[in-house]
PDB file of C-alpha atoms in Angstrom:
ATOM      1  CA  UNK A   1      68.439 100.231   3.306  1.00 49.00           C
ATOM      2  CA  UNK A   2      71.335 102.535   4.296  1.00 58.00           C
ATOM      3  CA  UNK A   3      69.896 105.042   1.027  1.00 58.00           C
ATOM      4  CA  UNK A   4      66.343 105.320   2.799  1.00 60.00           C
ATOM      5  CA  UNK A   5      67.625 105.439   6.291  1.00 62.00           C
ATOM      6  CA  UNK A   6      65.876 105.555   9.215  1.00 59.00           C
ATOM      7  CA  UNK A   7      63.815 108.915   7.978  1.00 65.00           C
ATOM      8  CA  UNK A   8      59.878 108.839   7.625  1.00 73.00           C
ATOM      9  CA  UNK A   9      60.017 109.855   4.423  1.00 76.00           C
ATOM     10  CA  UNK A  10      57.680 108.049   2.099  1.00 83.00           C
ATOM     11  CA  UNK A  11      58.900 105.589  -0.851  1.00 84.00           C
ATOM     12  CA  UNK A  12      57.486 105.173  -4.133  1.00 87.00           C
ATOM     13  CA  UNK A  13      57.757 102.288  -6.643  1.00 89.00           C
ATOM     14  CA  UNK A  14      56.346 101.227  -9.528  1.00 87.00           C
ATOM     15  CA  UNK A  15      56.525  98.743 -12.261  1.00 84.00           C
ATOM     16  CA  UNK A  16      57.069 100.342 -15.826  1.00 82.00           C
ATOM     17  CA  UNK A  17      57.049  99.028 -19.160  1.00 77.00           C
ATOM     18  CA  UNK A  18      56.262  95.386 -19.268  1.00 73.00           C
ATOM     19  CA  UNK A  19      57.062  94.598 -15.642  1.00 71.00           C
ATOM     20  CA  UNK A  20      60.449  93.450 -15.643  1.00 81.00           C
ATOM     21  CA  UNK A  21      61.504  96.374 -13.583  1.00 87.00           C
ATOM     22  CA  UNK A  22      60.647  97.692 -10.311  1.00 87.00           C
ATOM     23  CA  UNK A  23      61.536 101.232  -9.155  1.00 87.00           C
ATOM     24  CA  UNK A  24      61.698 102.444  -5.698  1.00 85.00           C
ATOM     25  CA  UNK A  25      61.757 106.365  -5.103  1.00 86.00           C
ATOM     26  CA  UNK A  26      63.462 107.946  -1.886  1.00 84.00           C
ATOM     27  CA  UNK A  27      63.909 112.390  -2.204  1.00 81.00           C
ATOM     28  CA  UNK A  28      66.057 112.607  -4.608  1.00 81.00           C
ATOM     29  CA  UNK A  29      67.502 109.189  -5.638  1.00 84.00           C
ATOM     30  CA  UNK A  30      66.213 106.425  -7.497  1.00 87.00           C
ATOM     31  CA  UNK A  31      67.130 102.837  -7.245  1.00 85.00           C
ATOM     32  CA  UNK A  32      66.189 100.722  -9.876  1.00 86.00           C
ATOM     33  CA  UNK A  33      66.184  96.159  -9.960  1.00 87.00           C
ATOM     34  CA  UNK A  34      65.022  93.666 -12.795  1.00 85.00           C
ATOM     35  CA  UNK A  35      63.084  91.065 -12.041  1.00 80.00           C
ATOM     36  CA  UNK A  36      64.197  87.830 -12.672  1.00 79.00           C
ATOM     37  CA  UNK A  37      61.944  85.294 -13.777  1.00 80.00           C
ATOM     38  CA  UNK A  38      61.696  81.456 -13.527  1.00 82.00           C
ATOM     39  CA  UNK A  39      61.233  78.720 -10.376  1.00 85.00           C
ATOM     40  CA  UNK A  40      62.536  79.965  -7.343  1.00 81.00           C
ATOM     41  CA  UNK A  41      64.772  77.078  -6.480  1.00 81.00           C
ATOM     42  CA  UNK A  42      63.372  74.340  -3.463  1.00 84.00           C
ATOM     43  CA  UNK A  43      65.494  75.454  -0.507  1.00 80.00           C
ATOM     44  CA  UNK A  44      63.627  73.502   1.572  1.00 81.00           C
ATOM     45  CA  UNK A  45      65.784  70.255   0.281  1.00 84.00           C
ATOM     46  CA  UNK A  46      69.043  71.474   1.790  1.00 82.00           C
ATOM     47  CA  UNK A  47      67.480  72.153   5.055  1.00 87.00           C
ATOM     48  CA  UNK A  48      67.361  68.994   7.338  1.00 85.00           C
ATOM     49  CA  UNK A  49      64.538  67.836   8.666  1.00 87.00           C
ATOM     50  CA  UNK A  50      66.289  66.501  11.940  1.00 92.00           C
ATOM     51  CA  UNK A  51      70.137  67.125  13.719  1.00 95.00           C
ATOM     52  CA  UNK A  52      72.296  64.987  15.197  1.00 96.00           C
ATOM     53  CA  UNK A  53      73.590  68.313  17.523  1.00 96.00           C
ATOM     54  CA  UNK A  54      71.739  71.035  18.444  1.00 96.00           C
ATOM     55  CA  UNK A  55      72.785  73.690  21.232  1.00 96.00           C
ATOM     56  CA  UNK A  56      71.069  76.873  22.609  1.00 97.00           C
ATOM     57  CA  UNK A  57      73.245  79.363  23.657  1.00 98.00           C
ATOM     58  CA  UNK A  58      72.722  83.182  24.176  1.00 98.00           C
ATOM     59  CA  UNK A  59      73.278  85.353  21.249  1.00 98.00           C
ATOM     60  CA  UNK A  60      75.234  88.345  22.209  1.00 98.00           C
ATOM     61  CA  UNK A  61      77.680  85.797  24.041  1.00 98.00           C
ATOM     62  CA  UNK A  62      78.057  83.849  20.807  1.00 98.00           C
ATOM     63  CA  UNK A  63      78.667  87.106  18.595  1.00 98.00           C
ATOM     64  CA  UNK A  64      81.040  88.375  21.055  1.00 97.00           C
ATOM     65  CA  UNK A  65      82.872  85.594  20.857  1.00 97.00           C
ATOM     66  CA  UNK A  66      82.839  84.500  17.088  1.00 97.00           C
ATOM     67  CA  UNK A  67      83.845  88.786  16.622  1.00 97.00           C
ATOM     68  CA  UNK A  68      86.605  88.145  18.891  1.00 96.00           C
ATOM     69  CA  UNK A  69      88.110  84.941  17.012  1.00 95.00           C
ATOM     70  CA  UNK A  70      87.135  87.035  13.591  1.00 95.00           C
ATOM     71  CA  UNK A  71      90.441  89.177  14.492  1.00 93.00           C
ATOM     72  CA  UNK A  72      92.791  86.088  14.093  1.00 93.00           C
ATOM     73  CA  UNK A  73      90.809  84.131  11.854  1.00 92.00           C
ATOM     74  CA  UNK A  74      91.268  86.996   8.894  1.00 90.00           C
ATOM     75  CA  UNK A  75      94.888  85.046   8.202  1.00 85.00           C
ATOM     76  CA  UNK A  76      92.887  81.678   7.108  1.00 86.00           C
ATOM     77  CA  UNK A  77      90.502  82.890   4.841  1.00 90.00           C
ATOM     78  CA  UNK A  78      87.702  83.725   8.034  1.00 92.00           C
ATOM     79  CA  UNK A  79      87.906  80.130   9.108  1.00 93.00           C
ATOM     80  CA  UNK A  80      86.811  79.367  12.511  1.00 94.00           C
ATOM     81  CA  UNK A  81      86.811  76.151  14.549  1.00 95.00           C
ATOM     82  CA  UNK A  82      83.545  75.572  16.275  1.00 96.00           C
ATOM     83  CA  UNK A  83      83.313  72.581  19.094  1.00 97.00           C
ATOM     84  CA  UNK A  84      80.541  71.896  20.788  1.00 97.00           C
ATOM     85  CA  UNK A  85      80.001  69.555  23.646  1.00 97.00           C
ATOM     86  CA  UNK A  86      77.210  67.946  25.282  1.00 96.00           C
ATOM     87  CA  UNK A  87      77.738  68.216  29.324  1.00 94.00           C
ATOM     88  CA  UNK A  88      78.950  64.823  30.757  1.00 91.00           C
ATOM     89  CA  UNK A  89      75.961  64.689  32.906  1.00 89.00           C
ATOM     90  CA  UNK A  90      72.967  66.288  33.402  1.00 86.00           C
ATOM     91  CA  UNK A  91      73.592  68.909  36.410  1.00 87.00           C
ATOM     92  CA  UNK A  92      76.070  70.484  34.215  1.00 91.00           C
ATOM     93  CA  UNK A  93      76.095  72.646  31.095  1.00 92.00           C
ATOM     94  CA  UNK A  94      77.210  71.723  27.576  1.00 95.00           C
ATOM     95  CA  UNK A  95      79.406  74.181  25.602  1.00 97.00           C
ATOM     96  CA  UNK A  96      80.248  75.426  22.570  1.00 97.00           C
ATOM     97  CA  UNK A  97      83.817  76.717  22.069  1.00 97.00           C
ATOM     98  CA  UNK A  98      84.775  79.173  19.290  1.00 97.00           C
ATOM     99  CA  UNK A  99      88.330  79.331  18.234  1.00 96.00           C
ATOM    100  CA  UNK A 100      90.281  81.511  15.679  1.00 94.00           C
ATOM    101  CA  UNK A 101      94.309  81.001  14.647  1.00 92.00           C
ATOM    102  CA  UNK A 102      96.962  83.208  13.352  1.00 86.00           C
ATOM    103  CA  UNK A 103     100.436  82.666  12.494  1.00 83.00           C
ATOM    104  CA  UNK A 104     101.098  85.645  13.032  1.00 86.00           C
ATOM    105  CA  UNK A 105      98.645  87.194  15.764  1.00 84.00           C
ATOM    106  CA  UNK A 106      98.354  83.529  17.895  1.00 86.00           C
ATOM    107  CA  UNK A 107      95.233  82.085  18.969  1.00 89.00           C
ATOM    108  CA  UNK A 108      91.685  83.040  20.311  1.00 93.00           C
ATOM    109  CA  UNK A 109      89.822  80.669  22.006  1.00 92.00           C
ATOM    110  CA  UNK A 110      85.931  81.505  23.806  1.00 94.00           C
ATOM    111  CA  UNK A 111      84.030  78.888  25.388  1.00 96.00           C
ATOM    112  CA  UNK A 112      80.951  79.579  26.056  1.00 97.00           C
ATOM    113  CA  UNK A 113      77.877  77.424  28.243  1.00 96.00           C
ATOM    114  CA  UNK A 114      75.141  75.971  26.357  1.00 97.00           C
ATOM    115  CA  UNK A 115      72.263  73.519  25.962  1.00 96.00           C
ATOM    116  CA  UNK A 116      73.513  70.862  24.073  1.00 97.00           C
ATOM    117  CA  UNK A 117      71.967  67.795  22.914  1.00 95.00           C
ATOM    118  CA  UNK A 118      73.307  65.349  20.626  1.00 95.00           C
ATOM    119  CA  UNK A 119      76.467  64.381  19.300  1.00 96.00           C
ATOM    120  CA  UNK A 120      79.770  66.491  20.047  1.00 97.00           C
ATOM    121  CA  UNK A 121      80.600  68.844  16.678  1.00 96.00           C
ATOM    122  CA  UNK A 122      83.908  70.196  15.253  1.00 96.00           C
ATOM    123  CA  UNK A 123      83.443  71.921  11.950  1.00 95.00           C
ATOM    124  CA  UNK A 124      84.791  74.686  10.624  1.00 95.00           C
ATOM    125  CA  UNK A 125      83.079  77.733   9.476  1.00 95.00           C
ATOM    126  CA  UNK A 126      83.494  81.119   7.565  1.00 96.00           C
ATOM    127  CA  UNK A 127      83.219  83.694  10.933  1.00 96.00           C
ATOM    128  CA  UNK A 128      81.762  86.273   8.269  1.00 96.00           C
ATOM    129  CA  UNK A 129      79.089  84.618   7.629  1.00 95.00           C
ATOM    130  CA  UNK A 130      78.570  83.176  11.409  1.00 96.00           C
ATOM    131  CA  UNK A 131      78.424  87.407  12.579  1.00 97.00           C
ATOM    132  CA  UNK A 132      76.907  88.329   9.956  1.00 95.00           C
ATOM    133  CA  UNK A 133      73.854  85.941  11.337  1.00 95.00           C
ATOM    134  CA  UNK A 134      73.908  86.636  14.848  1.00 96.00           C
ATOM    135  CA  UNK A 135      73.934  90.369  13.949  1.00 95.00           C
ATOM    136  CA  UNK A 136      70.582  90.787  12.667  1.00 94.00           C
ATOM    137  CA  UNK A 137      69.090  88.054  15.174  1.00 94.00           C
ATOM    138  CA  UNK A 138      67.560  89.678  18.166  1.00 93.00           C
ATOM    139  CA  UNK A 139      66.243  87.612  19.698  1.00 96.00           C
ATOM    140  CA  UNK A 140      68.254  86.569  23.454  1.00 97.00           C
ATOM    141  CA  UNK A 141      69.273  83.324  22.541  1.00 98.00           C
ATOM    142  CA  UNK A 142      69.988  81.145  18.949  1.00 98.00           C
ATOM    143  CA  UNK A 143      70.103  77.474  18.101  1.00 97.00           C
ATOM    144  CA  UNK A 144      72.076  75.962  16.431  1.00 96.00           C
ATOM    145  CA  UNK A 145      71.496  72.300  14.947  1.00 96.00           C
ATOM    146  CA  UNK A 146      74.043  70.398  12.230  1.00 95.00           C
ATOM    147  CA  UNK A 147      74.655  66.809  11.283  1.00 95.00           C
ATOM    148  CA  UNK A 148      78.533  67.050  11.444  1.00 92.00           C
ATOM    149  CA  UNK A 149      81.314  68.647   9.523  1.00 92.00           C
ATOM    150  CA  UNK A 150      80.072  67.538   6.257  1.00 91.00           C
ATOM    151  CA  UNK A 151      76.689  68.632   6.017  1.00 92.00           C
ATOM    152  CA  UNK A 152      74.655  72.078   5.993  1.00 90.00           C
ATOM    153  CA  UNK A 153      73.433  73.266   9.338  1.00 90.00           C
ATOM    154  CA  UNK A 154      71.189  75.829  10.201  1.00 94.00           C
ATOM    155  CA  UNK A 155      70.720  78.593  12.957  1.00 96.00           C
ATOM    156  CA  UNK A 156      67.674  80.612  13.560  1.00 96.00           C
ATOM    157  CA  UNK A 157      66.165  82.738  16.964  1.00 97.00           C
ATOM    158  CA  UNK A 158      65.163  80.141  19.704  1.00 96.00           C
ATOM    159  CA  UNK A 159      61.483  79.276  19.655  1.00 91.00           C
ATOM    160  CA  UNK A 160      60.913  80.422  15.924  1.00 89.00           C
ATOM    161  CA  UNK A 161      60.807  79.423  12.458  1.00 85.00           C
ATOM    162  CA  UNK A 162      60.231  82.720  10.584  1.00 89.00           C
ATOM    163  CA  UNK A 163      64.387  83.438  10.258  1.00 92.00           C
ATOM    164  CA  UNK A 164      66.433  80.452   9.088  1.00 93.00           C
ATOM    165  CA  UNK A 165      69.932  81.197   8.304  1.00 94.00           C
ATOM    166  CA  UNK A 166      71.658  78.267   6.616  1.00 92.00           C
ATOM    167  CA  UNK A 167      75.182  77.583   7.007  1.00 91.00           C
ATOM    168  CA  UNK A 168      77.304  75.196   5.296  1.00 91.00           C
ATOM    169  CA  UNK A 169      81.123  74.284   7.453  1.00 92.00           C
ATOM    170  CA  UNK A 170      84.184  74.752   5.083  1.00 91.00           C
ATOM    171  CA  UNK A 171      86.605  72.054   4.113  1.00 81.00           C
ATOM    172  CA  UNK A 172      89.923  71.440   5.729  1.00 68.00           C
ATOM    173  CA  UNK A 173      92.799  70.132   4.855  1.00 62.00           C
ATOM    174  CA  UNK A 174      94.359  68.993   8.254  1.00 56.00           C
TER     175      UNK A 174
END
């Protein structure tokens, strides 16, 4: 993508040979990919079919904060401490708290409101891979859904199931 660019400029590809190769044209450069043959493995098995949490929370307040706890989480290996809590009643909010540590740099901590439902979550995850996400969502708010600490849990743009991002929490020794 960052080759082509945001120019109009048209893009050719073809398939020579016996079609194990795809070529894509842009002015003067040519990128080149095999194609890989076989099963494409059934990701649908890792996704769950229901959550014991799931929260809705707006997703520029959620990157803001995971960027923020990125800067101290760098010293453990991008890991992040998400908690999320369902409201202790119903006129108030749940949250969903995002919290990167540093020996040396201290600690980070943003808590932000959401809609929760379900069972309170602590897990950790790799930040990277949390901003990474939210980046390219653009939609105004994400939800997130997980069966604990242990288990794979997914995020995709509120109110549609064309994006799924799945993301599995990273072990911790405590």
């Amino acid at each position: 993508a960052r080759i082509i660019g945001d120019e109009e400029e048209p893009v050719g590809i073809t398939l020579p040979g016996k079609r194990d190769l795809v070529m894509f044209y842009v002015k003067n450069t040519v990128v080149s990919s095999q194609i890989l043959e076989g099963k494409f493995p059934d990701f649908s098995t890792i996704i769950p079919r229901a959550y014991s949490t799931s929260l809705v929370v707006y997703t520029d307040d959620l990157l803001r904060a995971c960027k923020r706890a990125e800067i101290f989480a760098r010293d453990s290996n991008n890991s992040a401490r998400v908690y999320v809590r369902p409201p202790n009643n119903v006129s108030e909010p749940g949250e969903v708290t995002v919290v990167g540590k540093s020996a040396e740099r201290g600690d980070n901590e943003g808590m932000l409101d959401a809609s929760v439902e379900g069972e309170p979550l602590e897990a950790n995850f790799n930040i990277r891979y949390l901003i990474d996400a939210l980046a390219v969502i653009q939609d105004e708010r994400v939800v997130l859904q997980s069966n604990g600490a242990a288990h794979p849990g997914v995020m995709r743009p509120e109110g549609t199931d064309n994006f799924i991002y799945v993301l599995m929490p990273m072990a911790v020794q405590r």
